[in-house]
CSV table of C-alpha atoms and ligand atoms in Angstrom, one decimal:
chain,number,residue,atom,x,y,z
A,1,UNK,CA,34.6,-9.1,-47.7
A,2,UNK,CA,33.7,-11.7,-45.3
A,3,UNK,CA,36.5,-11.2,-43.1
A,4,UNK,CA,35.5,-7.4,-42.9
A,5,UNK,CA,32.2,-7.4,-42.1
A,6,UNK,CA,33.1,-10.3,-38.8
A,7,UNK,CA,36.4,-7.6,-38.2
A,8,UNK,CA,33.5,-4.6,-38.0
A,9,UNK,CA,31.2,-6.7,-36.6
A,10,UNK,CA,34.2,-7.7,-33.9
A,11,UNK,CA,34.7,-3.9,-33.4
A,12,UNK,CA,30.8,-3.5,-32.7
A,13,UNK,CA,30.6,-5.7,-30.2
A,14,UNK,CA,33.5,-4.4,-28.6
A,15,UNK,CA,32.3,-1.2,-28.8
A,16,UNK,CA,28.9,-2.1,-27.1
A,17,UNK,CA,30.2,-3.8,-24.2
A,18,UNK,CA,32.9,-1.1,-23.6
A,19,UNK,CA,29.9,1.4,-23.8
A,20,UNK,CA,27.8,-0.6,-21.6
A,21,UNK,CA,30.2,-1.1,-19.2
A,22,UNK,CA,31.6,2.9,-19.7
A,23,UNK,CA,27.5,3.7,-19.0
A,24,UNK,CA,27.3,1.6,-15.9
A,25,UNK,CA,30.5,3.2,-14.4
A,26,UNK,CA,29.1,6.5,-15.2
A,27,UNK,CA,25.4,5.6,-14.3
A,28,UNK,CA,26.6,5.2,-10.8
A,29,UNK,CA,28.3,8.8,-10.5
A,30,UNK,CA,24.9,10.1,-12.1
A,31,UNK,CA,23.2,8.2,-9.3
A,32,UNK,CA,25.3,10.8,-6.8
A,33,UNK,CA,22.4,12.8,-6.6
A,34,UNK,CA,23.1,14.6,-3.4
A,35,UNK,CA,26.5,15.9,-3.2
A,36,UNK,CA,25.7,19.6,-3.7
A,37,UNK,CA,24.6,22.6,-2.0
A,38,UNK,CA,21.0,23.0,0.0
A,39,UNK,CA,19.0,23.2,-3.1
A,40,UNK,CA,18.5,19.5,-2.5
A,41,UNK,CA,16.6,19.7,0.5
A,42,UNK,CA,14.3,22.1,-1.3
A,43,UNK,CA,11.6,20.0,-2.6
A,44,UNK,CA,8.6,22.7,-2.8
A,45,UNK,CA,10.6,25.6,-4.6
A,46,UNK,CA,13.6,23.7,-5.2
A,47,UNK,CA,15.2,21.5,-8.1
A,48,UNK,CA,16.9,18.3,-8.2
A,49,UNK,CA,20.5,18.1,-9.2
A,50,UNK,CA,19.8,15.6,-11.9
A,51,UNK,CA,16.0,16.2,-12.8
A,52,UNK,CA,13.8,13.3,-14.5
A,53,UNK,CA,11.4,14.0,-17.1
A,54,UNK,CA,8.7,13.2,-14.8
A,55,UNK,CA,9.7,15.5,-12.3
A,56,UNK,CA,10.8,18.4,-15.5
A,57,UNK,CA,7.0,17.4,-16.3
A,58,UNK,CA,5.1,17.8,-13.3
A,59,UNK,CA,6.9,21.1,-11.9
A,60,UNK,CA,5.6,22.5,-15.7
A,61,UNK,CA,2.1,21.2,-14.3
A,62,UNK,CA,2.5,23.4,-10.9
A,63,UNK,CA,3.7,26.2,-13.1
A,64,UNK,CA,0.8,26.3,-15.6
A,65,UNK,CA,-1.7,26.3,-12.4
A,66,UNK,CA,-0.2,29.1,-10.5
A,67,UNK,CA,3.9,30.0,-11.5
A,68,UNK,CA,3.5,32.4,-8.4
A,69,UNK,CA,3.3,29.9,-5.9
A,70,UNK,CA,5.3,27.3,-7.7
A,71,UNK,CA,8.1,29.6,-8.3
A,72,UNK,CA,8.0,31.6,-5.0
A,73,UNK,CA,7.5,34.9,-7.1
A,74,UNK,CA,5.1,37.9,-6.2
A,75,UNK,CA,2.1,37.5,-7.8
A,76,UNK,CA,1.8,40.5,-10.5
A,77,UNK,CA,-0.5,43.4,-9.3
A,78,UNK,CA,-2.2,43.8,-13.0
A,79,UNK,CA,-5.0,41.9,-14.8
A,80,UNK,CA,-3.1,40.4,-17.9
A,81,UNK,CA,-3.2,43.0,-21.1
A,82,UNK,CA,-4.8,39.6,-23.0
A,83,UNK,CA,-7.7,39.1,-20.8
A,84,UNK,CA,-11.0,40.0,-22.0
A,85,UNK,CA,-12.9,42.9,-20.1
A,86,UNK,CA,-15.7,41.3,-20.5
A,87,UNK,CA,-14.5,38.4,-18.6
A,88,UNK,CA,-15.4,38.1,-14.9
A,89,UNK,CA,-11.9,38.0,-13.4
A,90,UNK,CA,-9.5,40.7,-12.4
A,91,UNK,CA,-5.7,40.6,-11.0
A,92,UNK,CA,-3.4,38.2,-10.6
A,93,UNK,CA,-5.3,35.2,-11.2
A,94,UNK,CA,-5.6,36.1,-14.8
A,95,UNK,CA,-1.9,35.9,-15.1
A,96,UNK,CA,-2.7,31.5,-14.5
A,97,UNK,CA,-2.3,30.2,-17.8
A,98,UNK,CA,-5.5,27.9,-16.2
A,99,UNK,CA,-6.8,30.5,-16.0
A,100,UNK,CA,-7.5,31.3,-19.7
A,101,UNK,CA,-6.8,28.0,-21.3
A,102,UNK,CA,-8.6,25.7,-18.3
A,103,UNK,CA,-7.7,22.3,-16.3
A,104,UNK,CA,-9.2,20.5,-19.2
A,105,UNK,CA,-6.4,22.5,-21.1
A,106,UNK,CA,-9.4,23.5,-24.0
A,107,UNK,CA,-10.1,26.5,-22.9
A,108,UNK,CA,-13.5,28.1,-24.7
A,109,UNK,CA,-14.0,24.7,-25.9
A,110,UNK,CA,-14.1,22.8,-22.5
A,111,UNK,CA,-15.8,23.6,-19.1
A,112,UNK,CA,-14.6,27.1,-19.1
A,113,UNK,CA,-16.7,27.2,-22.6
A,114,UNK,CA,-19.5,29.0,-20.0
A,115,UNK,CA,-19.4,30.3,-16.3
A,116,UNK,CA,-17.3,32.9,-14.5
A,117,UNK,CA,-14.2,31.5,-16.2
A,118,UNK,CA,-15.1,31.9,-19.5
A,119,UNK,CA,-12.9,34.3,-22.2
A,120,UNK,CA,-13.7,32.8,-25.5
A,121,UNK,CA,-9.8,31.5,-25.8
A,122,UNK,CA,-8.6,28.8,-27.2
A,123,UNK,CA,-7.0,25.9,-25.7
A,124,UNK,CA,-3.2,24.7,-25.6
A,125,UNK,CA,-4.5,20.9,-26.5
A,126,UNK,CA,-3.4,22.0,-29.9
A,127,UNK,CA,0.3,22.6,-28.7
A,128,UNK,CA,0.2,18.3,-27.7
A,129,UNK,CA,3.9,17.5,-29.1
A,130,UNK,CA,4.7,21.4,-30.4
A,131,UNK,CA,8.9,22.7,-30.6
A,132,UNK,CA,9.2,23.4,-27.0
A,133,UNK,CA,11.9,26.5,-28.1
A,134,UNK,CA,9.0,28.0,-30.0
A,135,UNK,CA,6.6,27.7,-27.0
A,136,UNK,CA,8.8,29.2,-24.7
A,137,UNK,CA,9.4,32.0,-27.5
A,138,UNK,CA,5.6,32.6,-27.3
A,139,UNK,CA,5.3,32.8,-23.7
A,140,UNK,CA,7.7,36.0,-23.9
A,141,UNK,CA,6.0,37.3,-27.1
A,142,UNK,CA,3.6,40.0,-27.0
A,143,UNK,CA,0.2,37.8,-26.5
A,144,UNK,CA,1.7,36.4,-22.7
A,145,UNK,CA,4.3,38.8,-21.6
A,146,UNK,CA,5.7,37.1,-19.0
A,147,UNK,CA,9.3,38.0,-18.2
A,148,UNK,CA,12.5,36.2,-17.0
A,149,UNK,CA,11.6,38.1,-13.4
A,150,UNK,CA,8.6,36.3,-13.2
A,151,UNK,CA,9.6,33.2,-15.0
A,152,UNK,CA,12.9,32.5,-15.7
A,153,UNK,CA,14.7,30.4,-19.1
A,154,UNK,CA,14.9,27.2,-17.2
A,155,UNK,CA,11.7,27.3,-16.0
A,156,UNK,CA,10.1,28.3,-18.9
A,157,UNK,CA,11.7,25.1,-20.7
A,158,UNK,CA,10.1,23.0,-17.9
A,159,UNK,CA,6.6,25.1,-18.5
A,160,UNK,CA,7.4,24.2,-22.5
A,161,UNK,CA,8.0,20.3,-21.9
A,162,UNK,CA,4.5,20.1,-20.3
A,163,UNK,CA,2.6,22.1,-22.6
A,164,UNK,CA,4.3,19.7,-25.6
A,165,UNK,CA,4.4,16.2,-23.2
A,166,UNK,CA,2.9,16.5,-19.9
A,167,UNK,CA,-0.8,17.3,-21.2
A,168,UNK,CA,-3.0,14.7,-20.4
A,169,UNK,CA,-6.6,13.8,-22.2
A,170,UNK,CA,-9.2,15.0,-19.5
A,171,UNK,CA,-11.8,14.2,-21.4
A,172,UNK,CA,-11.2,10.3,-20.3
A,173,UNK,CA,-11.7,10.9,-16.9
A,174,UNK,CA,-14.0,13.9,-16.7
A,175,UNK,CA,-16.9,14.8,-19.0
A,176,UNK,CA,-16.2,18.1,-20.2
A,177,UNK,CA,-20.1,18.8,-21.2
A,178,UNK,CA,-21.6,17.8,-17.2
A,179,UNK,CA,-18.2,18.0,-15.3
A,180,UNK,CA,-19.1,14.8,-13.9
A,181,UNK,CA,-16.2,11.8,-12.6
A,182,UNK,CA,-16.2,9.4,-15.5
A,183,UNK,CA,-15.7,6.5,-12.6
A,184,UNK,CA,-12.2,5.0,-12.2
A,185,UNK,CA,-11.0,1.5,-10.1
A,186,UNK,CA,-12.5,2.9,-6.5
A,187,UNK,CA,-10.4,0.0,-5.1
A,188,UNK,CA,-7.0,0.8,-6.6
A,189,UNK,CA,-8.0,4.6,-5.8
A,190,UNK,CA,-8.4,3.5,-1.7
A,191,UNK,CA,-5.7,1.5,-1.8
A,192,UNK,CA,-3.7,4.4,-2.9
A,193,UNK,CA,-5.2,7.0,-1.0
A,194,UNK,CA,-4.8,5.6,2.0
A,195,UNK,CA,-1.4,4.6,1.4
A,196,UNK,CA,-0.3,8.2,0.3
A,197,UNK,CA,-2.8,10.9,0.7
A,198,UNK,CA,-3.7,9.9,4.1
A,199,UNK,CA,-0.5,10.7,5.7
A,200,UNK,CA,-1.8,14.3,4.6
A,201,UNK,CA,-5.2,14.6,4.0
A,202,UNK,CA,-6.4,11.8,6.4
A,203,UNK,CA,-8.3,8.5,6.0
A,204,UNK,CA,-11.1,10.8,5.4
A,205,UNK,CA,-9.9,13.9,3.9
A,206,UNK,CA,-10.6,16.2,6.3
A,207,UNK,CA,-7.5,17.0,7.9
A,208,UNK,CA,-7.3,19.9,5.5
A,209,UNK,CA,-9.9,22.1,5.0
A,210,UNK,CA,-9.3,25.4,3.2
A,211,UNK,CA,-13.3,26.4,3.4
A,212,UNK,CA,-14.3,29.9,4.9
A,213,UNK,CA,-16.7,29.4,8.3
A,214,UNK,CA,-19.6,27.0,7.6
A,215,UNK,CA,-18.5,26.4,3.7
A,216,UNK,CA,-16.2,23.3,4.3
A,217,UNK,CA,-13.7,22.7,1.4
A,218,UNK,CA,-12.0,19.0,1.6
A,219,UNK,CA,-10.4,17.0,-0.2
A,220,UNK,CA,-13.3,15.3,-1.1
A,221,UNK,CA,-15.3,18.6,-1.8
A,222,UNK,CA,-12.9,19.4,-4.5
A,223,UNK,CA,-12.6,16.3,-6.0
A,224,UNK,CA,-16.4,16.1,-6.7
A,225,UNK,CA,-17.1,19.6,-7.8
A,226,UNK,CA,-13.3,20.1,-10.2
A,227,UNK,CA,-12.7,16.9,-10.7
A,228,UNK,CA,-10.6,18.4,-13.9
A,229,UNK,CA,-8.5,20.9,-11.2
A,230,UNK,CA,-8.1,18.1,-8.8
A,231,UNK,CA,-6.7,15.7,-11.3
A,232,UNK,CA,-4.0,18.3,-12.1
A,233,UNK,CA,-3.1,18.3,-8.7
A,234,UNK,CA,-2.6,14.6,-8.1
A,235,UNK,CA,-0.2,14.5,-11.3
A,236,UNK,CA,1.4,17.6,-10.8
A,237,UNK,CA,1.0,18.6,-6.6
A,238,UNK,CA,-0.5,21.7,-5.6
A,239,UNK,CA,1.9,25.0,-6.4
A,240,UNK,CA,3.3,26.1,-3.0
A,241,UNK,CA,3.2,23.1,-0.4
A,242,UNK,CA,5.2,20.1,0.2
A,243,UNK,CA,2.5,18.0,-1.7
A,244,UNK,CA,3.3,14.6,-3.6
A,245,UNK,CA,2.4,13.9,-6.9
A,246,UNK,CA,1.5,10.6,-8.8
A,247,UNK,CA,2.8,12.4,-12.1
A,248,UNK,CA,5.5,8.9,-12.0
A,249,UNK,CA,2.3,6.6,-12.0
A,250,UNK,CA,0.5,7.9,-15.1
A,251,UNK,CA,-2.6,9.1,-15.3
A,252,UNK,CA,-5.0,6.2,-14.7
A,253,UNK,CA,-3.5,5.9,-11.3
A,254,UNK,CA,-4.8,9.5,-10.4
A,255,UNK,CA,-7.8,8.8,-12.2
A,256,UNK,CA,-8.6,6.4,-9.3
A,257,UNK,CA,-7.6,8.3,-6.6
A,258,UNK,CA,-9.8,10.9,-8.3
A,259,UNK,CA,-12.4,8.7,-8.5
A,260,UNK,CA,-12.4,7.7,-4.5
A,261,UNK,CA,-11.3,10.7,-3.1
A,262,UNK,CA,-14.7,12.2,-4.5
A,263,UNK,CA,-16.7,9.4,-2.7
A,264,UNK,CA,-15.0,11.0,0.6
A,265,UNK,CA,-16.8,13.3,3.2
A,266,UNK,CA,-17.9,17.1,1.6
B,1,HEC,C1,-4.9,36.3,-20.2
B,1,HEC,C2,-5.1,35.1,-21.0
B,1,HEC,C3,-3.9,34.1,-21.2
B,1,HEC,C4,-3.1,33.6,-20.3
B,1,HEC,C5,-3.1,33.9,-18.8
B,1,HEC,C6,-2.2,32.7,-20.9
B,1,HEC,N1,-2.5,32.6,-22.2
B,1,HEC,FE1,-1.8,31.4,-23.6
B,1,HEC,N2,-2.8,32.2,-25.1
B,1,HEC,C7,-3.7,33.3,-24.9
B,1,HEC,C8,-4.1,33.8,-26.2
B,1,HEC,C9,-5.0,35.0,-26.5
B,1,HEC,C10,-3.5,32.9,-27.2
B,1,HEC,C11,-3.6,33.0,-28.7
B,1,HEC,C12,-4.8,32.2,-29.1
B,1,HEC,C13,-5.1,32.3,-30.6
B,1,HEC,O1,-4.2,32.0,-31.3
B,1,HEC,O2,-6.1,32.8,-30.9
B,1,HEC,C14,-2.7,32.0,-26.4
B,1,HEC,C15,-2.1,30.9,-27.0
B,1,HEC,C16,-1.3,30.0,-26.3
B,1,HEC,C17,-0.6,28.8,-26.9
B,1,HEC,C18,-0.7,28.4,-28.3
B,1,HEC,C19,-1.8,27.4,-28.5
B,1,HEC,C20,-1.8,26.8,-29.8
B,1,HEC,O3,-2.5,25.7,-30.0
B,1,HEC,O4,-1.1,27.2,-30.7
B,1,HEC,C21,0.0,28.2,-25.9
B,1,HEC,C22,0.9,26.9,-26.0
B,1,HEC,C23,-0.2,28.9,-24.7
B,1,HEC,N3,-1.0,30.0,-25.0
B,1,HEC,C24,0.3,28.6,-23.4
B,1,HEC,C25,0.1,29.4,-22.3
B,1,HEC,C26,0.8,29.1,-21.0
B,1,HEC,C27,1.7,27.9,-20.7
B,1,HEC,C28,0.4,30.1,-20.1
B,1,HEC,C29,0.9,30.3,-18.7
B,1,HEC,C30,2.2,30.7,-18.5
B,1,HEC,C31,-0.6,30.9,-20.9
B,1,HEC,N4,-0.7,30.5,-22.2
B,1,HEC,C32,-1.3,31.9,-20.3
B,1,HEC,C33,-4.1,33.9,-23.7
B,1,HEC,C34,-3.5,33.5,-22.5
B,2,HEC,C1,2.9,15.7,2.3
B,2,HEC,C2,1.5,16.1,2.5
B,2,HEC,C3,0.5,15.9,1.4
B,2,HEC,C4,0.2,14.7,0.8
B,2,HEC,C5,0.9,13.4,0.9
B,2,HEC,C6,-0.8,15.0,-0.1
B,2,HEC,N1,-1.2,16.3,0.0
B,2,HEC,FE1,-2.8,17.3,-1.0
B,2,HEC,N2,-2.3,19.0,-0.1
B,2,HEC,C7,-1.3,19.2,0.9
B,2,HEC,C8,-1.3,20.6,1.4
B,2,HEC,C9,-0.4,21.1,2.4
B,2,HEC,C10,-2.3,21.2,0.6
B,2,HEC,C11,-2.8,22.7,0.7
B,2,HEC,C12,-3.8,22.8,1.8
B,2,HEC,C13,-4.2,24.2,2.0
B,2,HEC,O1,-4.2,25.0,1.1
B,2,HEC,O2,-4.7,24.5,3.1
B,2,HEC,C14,-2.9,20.2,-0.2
B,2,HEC,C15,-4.0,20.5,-1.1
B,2,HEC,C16,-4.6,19.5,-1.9
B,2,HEC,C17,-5.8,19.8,-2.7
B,2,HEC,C18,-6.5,21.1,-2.8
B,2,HEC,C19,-6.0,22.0,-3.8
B,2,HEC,C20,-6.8,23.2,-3.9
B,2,HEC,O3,-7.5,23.4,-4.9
B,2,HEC,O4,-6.8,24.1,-3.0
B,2,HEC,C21,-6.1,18.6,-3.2
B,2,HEC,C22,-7.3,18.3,-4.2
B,2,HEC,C23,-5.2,17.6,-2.7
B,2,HEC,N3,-4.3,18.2,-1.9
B,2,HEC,C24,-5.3,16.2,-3.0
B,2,HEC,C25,-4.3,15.3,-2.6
B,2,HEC,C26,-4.3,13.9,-3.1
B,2,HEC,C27,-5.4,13.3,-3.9
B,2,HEC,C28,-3.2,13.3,-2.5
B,2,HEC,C29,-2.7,12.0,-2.8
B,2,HEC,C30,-2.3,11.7,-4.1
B,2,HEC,C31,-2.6,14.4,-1.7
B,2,HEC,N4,-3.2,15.5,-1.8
B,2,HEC,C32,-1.4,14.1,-1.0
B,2,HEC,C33,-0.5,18.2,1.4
B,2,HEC,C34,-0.4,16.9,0.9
């Protein structure tokens, strides 16, 4: 008996240090991340040969905020058979799944629970660590309606994973009732601002600004007024344009930035 168990055990170890060393050898072709066609220059509309959760996660954030954009698609010419006429909105924008379930992801029960965004529907908070086969299911069922034309299988499932995983709890950085910045490490948030951002946006945010005449719109104009939308962003990028993302360095990380890019010129 003894002799079998240090035989198996004898196997075991074998059998790990083959497989660790078999992993290692293939690890390194897996690491070959470039040899392919010119899909891997493509980093707005693109996809990575060997895609990381994180990245699977954050192109399902750009997706739920405007699949158009993300996905280089027309944007549908109808207002969406599921939104309310009573509601204020009309078009394509009600076709943005933030559009009728909100940044804060709550829907009728966060910040669009009033305003011109509001359609009394429920959030996809409940969905937090849902079958990601069935959520894609629903997406095509007769409540969403979107097709393969406008989103296709794979990038439904990336849409799924961040409904199920990528979701994160606004209510720690925002509150939901005033909309107000719940404040974050200002100094962290500088330090990566100007470190990443910048290059972009500027020191002081206004390299960009996508206001109409005297109405300026910064970064730091968003940031204080949505802080919910403009948390989205720094996880997931902004659908459309070469943006970054901090989706790899969590969420209290773009809390910070969050937090300091809202102390930035309006
Ligand atoms: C025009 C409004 C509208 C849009 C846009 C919309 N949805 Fe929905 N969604 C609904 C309605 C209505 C329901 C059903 C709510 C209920 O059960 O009462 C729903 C339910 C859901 C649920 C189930 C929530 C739960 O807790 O069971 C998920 C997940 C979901 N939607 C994800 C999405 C995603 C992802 C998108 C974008 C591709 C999207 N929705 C776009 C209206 C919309
Ligand atoms: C590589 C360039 C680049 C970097 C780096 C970058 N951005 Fe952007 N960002 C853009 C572009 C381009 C836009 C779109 C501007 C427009 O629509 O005119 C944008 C838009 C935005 C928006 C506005 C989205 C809206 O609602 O219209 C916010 C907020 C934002 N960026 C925040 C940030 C933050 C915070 C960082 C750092 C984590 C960052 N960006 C890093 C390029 C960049």
């Amino acid at each position: 008996m003894r002799n079998a168990i240090f035989a198996m055990k004898t196997v075991w170890v074998a059998g790990m240090v083959w497989g660790f060393l078999g992993q290692a050898a293939v690890g390194s072709d897996d690491l070959n991340d470039y040899a392919h066609s010119k899909e891997a220059q493509e980093y707005i509309h693109g996809s990575p040969e060997q895609p990381t959760d994180t990245w699977i996660l954050s192109s399902g954030g750009r997706i739920y905020d405007n699949w158009w954009n993300a996905l280089d698609r027309d944007p549908p010419e109808t207002t969406h058979p599921s939104y309310p006429e009573a509601s204020k909105k009309s078009g394509a924008t009600t076709w943005r799944c933030k559009e009728c379930h909100g940044w804060d992801y709550r829907g009728a029960d966060g910040i669009y629970s009033s305003g011109s965004h509001y359609t009394g529907i429920p959030g996809i908070y409940g969905a937090i660590g849902g079958n990601e086969t069935a959520i894609a299911t629903l997406l095509r069922g007769p409540d969403h309606g979107y097709t393969e034309d406008m989103i296709n299988d794979e990038e439904l499932a990336r849409l799924a994973a961040f409904v199920s995983r990528g979701q994160v709890d606004i209510s720690r950085y925002v509150n939901l009732e005033t909309r107000e910045i719940i404040w974050g490490d200002l100094n962290r948030g500088r330090a990566i601002f100007q470190s990443t951002c910048a290059a972009c946006h500027g020191f002081d945010g206004r390299a960009y600004d996508w206001g109409e005449g005297d109405e300026h719109a910064y970064v730091g104009t968003e940031a204080a007024a949505a802080p919910d939308e403009v948390i989205g962003k720094i996880l997931n990028g902004h659908p459309g344009v070469a943006m970054i993302n901090l989706r790899a360095f969590g969420p209290d990380a773009a809390h910070d930035v969050l937090s300091y890019v809202a102390t930035l010129p309006q």
